[in-house]
CSV table of C-alpha atoms and ligand atoms in Angstrom, one decimal:
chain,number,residue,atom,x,y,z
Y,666,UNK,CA,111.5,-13.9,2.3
Y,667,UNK,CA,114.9,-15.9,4.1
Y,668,UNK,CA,117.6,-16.9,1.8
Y,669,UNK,CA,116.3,-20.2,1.8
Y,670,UNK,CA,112.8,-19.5,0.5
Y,671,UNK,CA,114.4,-17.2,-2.4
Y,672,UNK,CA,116.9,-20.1,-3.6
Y,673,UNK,CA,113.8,-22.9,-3.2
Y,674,UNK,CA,111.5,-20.1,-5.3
Y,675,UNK,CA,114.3,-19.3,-7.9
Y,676,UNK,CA,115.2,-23.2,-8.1
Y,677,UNK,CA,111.2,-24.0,-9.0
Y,678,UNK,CA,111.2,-21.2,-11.2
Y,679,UNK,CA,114.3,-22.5,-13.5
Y,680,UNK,CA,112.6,-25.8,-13.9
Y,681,UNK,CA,109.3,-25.0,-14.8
Y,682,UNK,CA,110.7,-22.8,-17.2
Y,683,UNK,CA,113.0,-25.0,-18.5
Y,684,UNK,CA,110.4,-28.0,-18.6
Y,685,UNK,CA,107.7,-25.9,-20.4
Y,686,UNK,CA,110.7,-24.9,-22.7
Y,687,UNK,CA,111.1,-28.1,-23.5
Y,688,UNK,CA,107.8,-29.1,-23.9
Y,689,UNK,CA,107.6,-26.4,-26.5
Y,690,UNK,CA,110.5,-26.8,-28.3
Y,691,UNK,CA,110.7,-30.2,-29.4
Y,692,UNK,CA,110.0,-32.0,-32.4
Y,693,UNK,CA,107.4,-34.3,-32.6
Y,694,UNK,CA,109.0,-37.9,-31.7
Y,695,UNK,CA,108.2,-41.5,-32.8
Y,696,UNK,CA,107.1,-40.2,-36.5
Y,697,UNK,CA,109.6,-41.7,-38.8
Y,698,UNK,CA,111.4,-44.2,-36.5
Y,699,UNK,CA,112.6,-46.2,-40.2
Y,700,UNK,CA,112.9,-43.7,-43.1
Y,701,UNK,CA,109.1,-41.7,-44.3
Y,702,UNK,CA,107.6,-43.5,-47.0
Y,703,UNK,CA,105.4,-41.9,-49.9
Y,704,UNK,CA,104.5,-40.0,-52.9
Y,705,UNK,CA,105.2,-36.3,-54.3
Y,706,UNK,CA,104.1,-34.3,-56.8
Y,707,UNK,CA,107.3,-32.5,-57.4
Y,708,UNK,CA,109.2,-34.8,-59.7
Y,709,UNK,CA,106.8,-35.5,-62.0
Y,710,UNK,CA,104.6,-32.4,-62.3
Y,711,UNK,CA,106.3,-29.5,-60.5
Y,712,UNK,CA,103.5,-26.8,-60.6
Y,713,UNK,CA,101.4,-28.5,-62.6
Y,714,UNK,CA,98.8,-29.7,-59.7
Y,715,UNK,CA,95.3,-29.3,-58.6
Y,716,UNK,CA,93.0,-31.6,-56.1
Y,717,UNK,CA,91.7,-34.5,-59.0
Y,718,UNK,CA,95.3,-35.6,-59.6
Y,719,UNK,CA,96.1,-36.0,-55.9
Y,720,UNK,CA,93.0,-38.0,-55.6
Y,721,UNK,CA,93.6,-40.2,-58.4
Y,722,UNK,CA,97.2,-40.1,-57.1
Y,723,UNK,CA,96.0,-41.1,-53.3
Y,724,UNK,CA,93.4,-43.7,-55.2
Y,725,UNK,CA,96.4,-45.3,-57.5
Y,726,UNK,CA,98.7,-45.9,-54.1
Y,727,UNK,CA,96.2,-47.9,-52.4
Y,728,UNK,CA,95.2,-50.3,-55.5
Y,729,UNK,CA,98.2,-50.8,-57.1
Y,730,UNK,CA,99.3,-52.1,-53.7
Y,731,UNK,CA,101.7,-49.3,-53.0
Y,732,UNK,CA,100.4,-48.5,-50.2
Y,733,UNK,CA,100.9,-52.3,-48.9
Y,734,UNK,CA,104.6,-51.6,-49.6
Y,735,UNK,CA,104.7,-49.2,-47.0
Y,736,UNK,CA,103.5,-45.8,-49.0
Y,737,UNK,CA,101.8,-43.7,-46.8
Y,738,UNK,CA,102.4,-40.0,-47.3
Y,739,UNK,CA,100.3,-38.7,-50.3
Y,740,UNK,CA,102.8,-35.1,-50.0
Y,741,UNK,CA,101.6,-31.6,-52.1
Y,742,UNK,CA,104.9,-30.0,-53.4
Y,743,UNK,CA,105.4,-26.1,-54.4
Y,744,UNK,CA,102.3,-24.2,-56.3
Y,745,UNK,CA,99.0,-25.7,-54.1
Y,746,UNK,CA,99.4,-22.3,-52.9
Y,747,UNK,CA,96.8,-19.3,-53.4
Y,748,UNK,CA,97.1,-16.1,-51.4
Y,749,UNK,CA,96.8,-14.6,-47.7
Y,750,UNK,CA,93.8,-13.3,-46.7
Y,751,UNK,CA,93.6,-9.6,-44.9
Y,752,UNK,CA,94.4,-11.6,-41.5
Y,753,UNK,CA,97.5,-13.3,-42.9
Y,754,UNK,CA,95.8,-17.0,-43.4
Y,755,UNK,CA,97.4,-18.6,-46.6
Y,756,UNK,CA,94.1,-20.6,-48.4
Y,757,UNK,CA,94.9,-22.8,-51.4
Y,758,UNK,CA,94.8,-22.0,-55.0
Y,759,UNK,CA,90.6,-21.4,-55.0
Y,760,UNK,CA,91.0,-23.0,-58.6
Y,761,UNK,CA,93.3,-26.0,-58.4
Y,762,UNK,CA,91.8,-26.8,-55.1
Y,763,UNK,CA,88.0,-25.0,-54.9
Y,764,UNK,CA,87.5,-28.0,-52.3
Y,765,UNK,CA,89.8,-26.8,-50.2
Y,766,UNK,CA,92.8,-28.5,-48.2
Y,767,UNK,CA,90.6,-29.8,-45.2
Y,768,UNK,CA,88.6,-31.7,-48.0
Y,769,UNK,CA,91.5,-33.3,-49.4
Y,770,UNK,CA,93.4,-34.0,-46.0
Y,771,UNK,CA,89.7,-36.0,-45.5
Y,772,UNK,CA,89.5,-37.5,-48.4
Y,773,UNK,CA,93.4,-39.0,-48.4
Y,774,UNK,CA,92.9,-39.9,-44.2
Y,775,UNK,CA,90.1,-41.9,-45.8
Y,776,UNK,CA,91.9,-43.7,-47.7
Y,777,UNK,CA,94.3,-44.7,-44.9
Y,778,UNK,CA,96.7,-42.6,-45.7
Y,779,UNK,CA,98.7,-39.3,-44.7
Y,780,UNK,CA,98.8,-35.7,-46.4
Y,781,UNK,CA,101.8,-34.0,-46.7
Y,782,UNK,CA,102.1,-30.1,-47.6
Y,783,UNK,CA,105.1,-27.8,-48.6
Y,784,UNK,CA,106.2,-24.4,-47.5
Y,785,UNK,CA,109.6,-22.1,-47.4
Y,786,UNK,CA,111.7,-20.1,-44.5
Y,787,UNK,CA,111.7,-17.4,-47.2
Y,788,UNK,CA,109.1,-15.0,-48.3
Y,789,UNK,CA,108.0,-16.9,-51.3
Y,790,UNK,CA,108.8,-20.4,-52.1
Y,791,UNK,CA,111.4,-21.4,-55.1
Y,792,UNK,CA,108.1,-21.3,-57.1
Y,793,UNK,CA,107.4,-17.7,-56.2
Y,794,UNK,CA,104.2,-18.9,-54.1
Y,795,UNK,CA,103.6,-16.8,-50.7
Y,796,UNK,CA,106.2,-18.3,-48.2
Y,797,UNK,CA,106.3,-18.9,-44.1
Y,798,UNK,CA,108.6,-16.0,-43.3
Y,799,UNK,CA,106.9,-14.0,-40.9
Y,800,UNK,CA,103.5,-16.5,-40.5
Y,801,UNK,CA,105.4,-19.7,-38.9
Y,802,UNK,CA,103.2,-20.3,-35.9
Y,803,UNK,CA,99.8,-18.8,-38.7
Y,804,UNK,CA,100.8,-21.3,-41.2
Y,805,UNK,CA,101.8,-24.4,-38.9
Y,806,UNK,CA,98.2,-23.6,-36.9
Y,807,UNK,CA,96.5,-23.5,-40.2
Y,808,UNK,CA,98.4,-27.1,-41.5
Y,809,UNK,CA,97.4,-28.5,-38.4
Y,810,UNK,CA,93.6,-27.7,-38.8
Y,811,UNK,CA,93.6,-28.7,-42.2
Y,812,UNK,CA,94.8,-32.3,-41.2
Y,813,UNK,CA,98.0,-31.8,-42.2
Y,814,UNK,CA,100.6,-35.3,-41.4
Y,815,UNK,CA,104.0,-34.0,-42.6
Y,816,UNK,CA,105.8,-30.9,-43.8
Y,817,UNK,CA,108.5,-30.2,-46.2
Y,818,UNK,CA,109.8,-26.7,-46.0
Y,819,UNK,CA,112.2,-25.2,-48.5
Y,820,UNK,CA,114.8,-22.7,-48.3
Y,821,UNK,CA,114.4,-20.2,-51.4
Y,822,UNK,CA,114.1,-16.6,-50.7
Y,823,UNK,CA,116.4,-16.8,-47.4
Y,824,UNK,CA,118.9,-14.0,-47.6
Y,825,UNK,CA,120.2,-13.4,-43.8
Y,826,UNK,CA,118.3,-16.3,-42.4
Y,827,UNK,CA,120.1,-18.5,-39.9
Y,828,UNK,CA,119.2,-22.0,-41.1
Y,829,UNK,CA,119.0,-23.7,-38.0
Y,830,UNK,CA,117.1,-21.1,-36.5
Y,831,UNK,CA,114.5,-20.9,-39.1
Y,832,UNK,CA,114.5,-25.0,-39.1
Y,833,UNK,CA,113.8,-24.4,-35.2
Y,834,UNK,CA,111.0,-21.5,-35.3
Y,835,UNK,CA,108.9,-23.9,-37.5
Y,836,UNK,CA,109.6,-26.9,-35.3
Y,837,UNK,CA,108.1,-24.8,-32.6
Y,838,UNK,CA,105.1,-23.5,-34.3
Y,839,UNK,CA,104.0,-26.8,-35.4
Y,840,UNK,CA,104.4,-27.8,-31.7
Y,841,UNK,CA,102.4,-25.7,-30.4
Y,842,UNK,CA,100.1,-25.9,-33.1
Y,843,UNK,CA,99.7,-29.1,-31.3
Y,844,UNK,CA,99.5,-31.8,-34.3
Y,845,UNK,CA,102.4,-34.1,-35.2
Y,846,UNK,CA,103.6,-33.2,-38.2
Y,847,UNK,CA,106.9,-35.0,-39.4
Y,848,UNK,CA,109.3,-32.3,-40.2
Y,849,UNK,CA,111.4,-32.2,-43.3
Y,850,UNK,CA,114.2,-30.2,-44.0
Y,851,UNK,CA,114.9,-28.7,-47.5
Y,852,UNK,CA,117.9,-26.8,-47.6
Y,853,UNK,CA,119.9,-28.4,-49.8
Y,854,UNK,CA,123.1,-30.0,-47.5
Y,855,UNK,CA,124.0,-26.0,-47.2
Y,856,UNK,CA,124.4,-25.2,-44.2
Y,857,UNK,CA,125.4,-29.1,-42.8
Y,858,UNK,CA,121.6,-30.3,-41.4
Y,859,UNK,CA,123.2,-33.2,-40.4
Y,860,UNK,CA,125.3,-31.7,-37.6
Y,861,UNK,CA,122.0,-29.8,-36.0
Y,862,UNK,CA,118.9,-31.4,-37.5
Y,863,UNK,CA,118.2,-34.5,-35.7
Y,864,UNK,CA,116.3,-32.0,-32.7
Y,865,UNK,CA,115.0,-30.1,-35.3
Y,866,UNK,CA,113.2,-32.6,-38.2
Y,867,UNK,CA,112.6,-35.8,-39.0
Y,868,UNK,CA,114.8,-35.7,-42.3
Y,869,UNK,CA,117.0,-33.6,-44.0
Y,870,UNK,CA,118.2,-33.0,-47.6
Y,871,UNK,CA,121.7,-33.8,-47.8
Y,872,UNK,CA,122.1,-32.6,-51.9
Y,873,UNK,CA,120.6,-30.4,-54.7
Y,874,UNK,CA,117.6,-31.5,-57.0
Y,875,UNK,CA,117.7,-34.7,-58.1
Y,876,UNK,CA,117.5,-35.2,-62.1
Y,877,UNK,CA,115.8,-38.3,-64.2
Y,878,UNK,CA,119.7,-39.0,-65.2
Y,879,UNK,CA,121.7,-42.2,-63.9
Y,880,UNK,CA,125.3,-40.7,-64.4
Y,881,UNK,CA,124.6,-36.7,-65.7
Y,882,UNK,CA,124.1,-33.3,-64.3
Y,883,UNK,CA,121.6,-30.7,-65.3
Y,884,UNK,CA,123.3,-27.0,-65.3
Y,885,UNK,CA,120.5,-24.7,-64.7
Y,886,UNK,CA,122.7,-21.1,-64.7
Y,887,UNK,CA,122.3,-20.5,-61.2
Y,888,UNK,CA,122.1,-24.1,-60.0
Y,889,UNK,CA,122.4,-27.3,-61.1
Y,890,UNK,CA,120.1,-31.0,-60.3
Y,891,UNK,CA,122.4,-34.2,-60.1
Y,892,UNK,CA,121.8,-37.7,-61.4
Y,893,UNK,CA,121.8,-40.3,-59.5
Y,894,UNK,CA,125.7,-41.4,-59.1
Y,895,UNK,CA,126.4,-37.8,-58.6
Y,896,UNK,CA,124.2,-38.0,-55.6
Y,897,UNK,CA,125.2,-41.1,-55.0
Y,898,UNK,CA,128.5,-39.7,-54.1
Y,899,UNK,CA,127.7,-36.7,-52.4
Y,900,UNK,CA,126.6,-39.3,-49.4
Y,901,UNK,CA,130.0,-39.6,-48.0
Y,902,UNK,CA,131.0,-39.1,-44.8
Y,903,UNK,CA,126.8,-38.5,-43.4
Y,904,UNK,CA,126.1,-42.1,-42.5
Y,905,UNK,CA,127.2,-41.5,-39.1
Y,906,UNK,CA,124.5,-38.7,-38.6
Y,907,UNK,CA,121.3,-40.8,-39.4
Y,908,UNK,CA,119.5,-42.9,-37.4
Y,909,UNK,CA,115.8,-43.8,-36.3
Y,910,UNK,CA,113.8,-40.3,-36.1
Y,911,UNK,CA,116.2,-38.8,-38.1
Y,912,UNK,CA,117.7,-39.1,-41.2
Y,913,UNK,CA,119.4,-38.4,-44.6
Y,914,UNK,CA,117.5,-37.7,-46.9
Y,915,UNK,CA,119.2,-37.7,-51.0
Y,916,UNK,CA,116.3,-36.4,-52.5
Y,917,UNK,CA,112.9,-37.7,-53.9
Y,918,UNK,CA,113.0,-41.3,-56.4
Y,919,UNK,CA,113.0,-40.5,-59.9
Y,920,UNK,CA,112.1,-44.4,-60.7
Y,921,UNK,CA,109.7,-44.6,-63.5
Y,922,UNK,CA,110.4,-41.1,-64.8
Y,923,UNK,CA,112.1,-42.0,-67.9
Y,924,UNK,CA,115.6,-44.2,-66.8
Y,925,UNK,CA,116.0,-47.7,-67.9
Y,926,UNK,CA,115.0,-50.2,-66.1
Y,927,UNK,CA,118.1,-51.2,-64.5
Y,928,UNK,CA,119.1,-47.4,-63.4
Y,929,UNK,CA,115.9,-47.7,-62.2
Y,930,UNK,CA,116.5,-50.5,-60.2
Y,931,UNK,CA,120.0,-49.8,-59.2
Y,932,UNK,CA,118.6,-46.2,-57.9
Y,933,UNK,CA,115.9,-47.7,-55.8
Y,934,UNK,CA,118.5,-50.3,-54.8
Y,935,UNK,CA,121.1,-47.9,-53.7
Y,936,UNK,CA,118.5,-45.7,-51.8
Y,937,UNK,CA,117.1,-48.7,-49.9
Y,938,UNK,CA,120.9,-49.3,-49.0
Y,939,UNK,CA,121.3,-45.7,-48.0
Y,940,UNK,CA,118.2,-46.0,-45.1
Y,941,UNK,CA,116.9,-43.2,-47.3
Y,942,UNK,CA,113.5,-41.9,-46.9
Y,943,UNK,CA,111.3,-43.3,-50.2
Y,944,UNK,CA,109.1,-41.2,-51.7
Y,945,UNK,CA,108.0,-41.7,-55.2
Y,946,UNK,CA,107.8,-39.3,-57.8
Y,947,UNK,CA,106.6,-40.5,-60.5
Y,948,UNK,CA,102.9,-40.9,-62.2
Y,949,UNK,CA,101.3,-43.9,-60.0
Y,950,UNK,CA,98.2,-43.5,-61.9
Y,951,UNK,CA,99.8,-44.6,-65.1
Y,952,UNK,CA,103.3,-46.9,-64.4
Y,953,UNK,CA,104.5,-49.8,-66.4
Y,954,UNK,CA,104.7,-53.1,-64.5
Y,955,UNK,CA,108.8,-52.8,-64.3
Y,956,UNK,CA,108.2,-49.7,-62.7
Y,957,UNK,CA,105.2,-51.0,-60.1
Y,958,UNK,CA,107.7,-54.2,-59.9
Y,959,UNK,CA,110.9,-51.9,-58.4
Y,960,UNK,CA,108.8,-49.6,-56.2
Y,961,UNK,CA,107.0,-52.2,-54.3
Y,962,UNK,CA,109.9,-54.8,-53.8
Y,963,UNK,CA,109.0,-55.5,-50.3
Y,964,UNK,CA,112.3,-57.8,-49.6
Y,965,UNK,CA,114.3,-54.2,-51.1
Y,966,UNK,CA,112.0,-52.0,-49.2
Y,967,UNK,CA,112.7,-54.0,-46.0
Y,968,UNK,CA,116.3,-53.1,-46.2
Y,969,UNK,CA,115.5,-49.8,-46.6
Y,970,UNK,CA,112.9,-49.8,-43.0
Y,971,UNK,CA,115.4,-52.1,-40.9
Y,972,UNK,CA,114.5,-51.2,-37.7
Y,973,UNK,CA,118.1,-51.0,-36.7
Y,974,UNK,CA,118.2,-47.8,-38.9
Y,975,UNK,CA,122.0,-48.2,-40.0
Y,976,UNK,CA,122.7,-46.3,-43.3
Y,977,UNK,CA,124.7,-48.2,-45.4
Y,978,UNK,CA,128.2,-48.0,-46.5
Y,979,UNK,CA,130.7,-48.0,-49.4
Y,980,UNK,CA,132.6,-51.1,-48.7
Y,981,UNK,CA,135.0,-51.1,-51.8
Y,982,UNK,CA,135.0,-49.3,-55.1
Y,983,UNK,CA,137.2,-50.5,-58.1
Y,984,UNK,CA,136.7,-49.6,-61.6
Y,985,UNK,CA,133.8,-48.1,-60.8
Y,986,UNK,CA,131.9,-51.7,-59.5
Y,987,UNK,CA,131.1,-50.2,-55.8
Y,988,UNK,CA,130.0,-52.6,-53.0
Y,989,UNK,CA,127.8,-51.4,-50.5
Y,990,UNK,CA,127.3,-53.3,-47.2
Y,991,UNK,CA,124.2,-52.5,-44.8
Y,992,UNK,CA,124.5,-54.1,-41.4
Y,993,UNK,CA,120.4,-55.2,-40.4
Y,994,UNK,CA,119.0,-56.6,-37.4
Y,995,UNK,CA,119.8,-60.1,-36.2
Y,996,UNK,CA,123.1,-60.1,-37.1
Y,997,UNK,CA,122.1,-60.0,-40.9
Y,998,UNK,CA,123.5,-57.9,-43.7
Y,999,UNK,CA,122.6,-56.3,-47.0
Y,1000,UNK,CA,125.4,-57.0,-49.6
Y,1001,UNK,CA,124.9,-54.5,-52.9
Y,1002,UNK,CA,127.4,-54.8,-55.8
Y,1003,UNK,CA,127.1,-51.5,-58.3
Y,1004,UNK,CA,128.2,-51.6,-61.9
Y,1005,UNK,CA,128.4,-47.7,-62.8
Y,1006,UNK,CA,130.7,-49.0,-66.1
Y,1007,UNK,CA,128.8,-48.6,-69.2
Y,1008,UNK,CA,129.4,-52.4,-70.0
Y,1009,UNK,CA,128.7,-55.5,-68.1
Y,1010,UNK,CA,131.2,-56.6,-65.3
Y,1011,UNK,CA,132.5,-60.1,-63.4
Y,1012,UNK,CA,133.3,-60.1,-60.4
Y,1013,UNK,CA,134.2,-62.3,-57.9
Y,1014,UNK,CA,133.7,-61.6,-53.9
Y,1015,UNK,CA,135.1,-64.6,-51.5
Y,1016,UNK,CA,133.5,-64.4,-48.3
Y,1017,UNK,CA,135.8,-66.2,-46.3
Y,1018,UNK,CA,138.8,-63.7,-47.3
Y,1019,UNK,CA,137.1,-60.3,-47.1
Y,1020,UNK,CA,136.9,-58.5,-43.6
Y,1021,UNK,CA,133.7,-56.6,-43.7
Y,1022,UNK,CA,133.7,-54.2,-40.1
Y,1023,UNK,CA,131.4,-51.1,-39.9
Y,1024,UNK,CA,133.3,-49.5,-37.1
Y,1025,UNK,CA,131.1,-46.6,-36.7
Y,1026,UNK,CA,127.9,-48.8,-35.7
Y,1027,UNK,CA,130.3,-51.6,-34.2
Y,1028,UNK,CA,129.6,-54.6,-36.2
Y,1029,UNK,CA,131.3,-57.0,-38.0
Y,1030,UNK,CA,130.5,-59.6,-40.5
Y,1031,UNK,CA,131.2,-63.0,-39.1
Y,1032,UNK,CA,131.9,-65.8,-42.0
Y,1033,UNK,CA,134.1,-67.4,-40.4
Y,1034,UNK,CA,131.6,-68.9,-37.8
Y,1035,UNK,CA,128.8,-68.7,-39.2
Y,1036,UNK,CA,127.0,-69.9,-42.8
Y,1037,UNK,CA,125.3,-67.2,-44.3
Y,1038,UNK,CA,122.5,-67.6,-47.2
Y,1039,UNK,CA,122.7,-65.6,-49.7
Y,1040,UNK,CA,118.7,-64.4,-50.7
Y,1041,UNK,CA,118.6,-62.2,-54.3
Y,1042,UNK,CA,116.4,-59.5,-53.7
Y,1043,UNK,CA,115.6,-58.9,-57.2
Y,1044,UNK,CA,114.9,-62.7,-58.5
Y,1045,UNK,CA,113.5,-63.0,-55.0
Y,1046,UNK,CA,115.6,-66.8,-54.9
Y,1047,UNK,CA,118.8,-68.3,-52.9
Y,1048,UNK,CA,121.9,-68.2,-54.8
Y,1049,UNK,CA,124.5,-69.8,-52.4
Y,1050,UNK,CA,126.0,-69.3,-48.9
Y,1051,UNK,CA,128.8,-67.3,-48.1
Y,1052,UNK,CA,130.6,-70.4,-47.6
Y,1053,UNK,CA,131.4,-70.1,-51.5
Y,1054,UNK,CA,132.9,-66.9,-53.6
Y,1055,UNK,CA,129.9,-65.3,-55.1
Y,1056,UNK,CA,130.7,-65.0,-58.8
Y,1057,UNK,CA,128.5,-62.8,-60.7
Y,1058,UNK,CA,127.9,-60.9,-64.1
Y,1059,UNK,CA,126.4,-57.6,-62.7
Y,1060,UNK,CA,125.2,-55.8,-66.0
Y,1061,UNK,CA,126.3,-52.1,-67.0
Y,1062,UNK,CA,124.0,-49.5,-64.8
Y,1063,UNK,CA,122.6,-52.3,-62.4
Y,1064,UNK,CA,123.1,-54.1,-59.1
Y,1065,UNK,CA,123.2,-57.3,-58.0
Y,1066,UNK,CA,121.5,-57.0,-54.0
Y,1067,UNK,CA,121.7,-59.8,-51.8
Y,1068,UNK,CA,120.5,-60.2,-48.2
Y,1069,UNK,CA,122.6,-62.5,-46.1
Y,1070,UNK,CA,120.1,-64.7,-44.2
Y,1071,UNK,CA,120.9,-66.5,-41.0
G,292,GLA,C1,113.4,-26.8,-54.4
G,292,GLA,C2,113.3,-28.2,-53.8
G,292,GLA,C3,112.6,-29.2,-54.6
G,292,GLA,C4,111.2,-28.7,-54.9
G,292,GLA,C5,111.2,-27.3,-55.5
G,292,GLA,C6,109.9,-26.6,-55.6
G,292,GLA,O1,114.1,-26.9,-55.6
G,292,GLA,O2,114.6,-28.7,-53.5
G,292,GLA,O3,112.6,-30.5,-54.1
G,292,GLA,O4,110.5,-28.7,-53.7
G,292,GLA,O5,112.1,-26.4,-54.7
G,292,GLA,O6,109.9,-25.4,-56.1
């Protein structure tokens, strides 16, 4: 062979190799291209799960009209799990689920909607269940012949385990398994998914457990879950990191799991201003109408999936009233004041004085040449134009959320 045929052969070798590595080793795209929308067991009945209540659950999102919202992922937390059989294939706990996964992938995909299943990097889950270490490519195969839409995959049981690197191996199996599967990652904010996950998954955790607590913590010995503020706060400094196919992700709603109304609201609020992913967690079969009212505000929940995909961002915080500013397509904005006192607040915001400019995404709010209207998102009603202060009493645990209309 002349020099010239060895380079030519070596050339065409290196990029067939590196385009079939790429083929491989990508994440599926175009699946969450505004934050994943659904339902999981985990809040509300951790282990506590067999194939009736995800039925009911999957029948209780479509006719309470959550699934008009946007709900769409009907997603099986820790303990569906049975054991592996002699060949290493993980089958689902023969009691909880003696229909089997493929029967209940059917019978949510008839439903219109999409099943979503949990696994770990480790050995066994966090709920001692049989984990993916060592069946990656086994388990993703078997997911993706089961019908499986979307995986979360947990980080117990990792001692020595390179996060990225175990975020990656299951990225690959479910490629090559060869069903899109969005990919979310469950390791807590540990080892900084924002800096490496957007090639790897579709969402990452940026925090602990979440707790049914507006303003507490939960100390568990060996870990703790965190109320909402608490999370609330751990959020800083991410915003930059998320963005359509990949995002944040502050944990799972706790709405209707035993706040009041107005931590309710202020939580789902606060998430729809943080382009965080939406996933209930609470008993659809069985909510009150406050609770159905929060989860399915559509004029909230289109903050939340602006296709511009701009988390939002602290814009002042003073005796603990927070406001929150969200910049949205077509020039618009999503204005969020939050009263974390324990009493009722005034306050006052003039428009025409403040400089709002979200210099990481470039954009600035314009007042000066422009009239905005100011659209309540909770009493679904103008309330003025920014051509005015806004005055308003916003009451202790709540938030007033506004979307400035051009
Ligand atoms: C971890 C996760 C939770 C939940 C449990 C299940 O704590 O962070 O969201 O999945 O495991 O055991």
């Amino acid at each position: 062979m002349n020099n010239f045929k060895k380079i030519f052969s070596i050339a065409l070798i290196t990029i067939v190799f590196f385009i079939s590595g790429k083929l491989t080793a990508q994440k599926y795209e175009g699946l969450a291209l505004t934050p994943p929308m659904g339902w999981n067991s985990w809040n509300k009945f951790a282990c506590d799960i067999d194939e009736t209540l995800i039925k009911e659950i999957a029948d209780a999102i479509v006719e309470s009209g959550m699934k008009d919202a946007g709900y769409i992922y009907v997603n099986l937390d820790d303990c569906w799990h049975g054991e592996r059989d002699s060949l290493g294939f993980i089958h689902p706990d023969p009691e909880r689920f003696p229909s089997g996964m493929k029967a209940l992938a059917d019978y949510i995909h008839s439903k219109g909607l999409k099943i979503g299943i949990y696994s770990c990097a480790g050995y066994k889950t966090c709920g001692g269940r049989p984990g993916s270490r060592g069946y990656e490519y086994q388990d993703a195969l078997t997911y993706a012949k089961w019908g499986i839409d979307y995986l979360k995959y947990d980080w117990c049981n990792t001692e020595g385990l390179c996060a990225e690197g175990a975020y990656m191996t299951i990225r690959d199996a479910i490629r090559s398994a060869g069903r899109p599967m969005v990919l979310s990652i469950c390791e807590w904010g540990d080892n900084q998914p924002w800096e490496w996950g957007k090639d790897v998954g579709h969402l990452w955790r940026t925090t602990g457990d979440i707790t049914n607590c507006f303003d507490c913590f939960v100390d568990h010995g060996t870990w703790k879950s965190w109320g909402v503020t608490y999370i609330l706060d751990m959020q800083e400094g991410l915003r930059q990191y998320a963005g359509p196919g990949h995002w944040n992700d502050p944990d799972m709603l706790e709405v209707g799991n035993g706040m009041s109304v107005n931590e309710d609201r202020a939580h789902f609020s606060m998430w729809c201003m943080l382009a965080a992913p939406l996933i209930a967690g609470n008993d659809i079969r069985n909510m009150s109408k406050e609770t159905l009212e929060i989860l399915t505000n559509k004029e909230a929940i289109a903050v939340d999936q602006d296709p511009l995909g701009i988390q939002g961002f602290k814009y002042s915080s003073e005796d603990s009233v927070e406001i929150w500013f969200k910049p949205l397509v077509n020039d618009e904005w999503a204005f969020c004041i939050l009263n974390r006192n324990e009493t009722d607040k005034e306050f006052v915001f003039d428009w025409q004085k403040e400089k709002v400019i979200d210099e990481l995404f470039d954009k600035k709010l314009d007042t000066q040449n422009k009239t905005y209207r100011l659209r309540d998102l909770w009493k679904h009603e103008f309330v003025g134009t920014t051509d005015e202060p806004l005055k308003a009493v916003v009451p202790s645990h709540d938030v007033l959320m506004l979307r400035l209309v051009k």
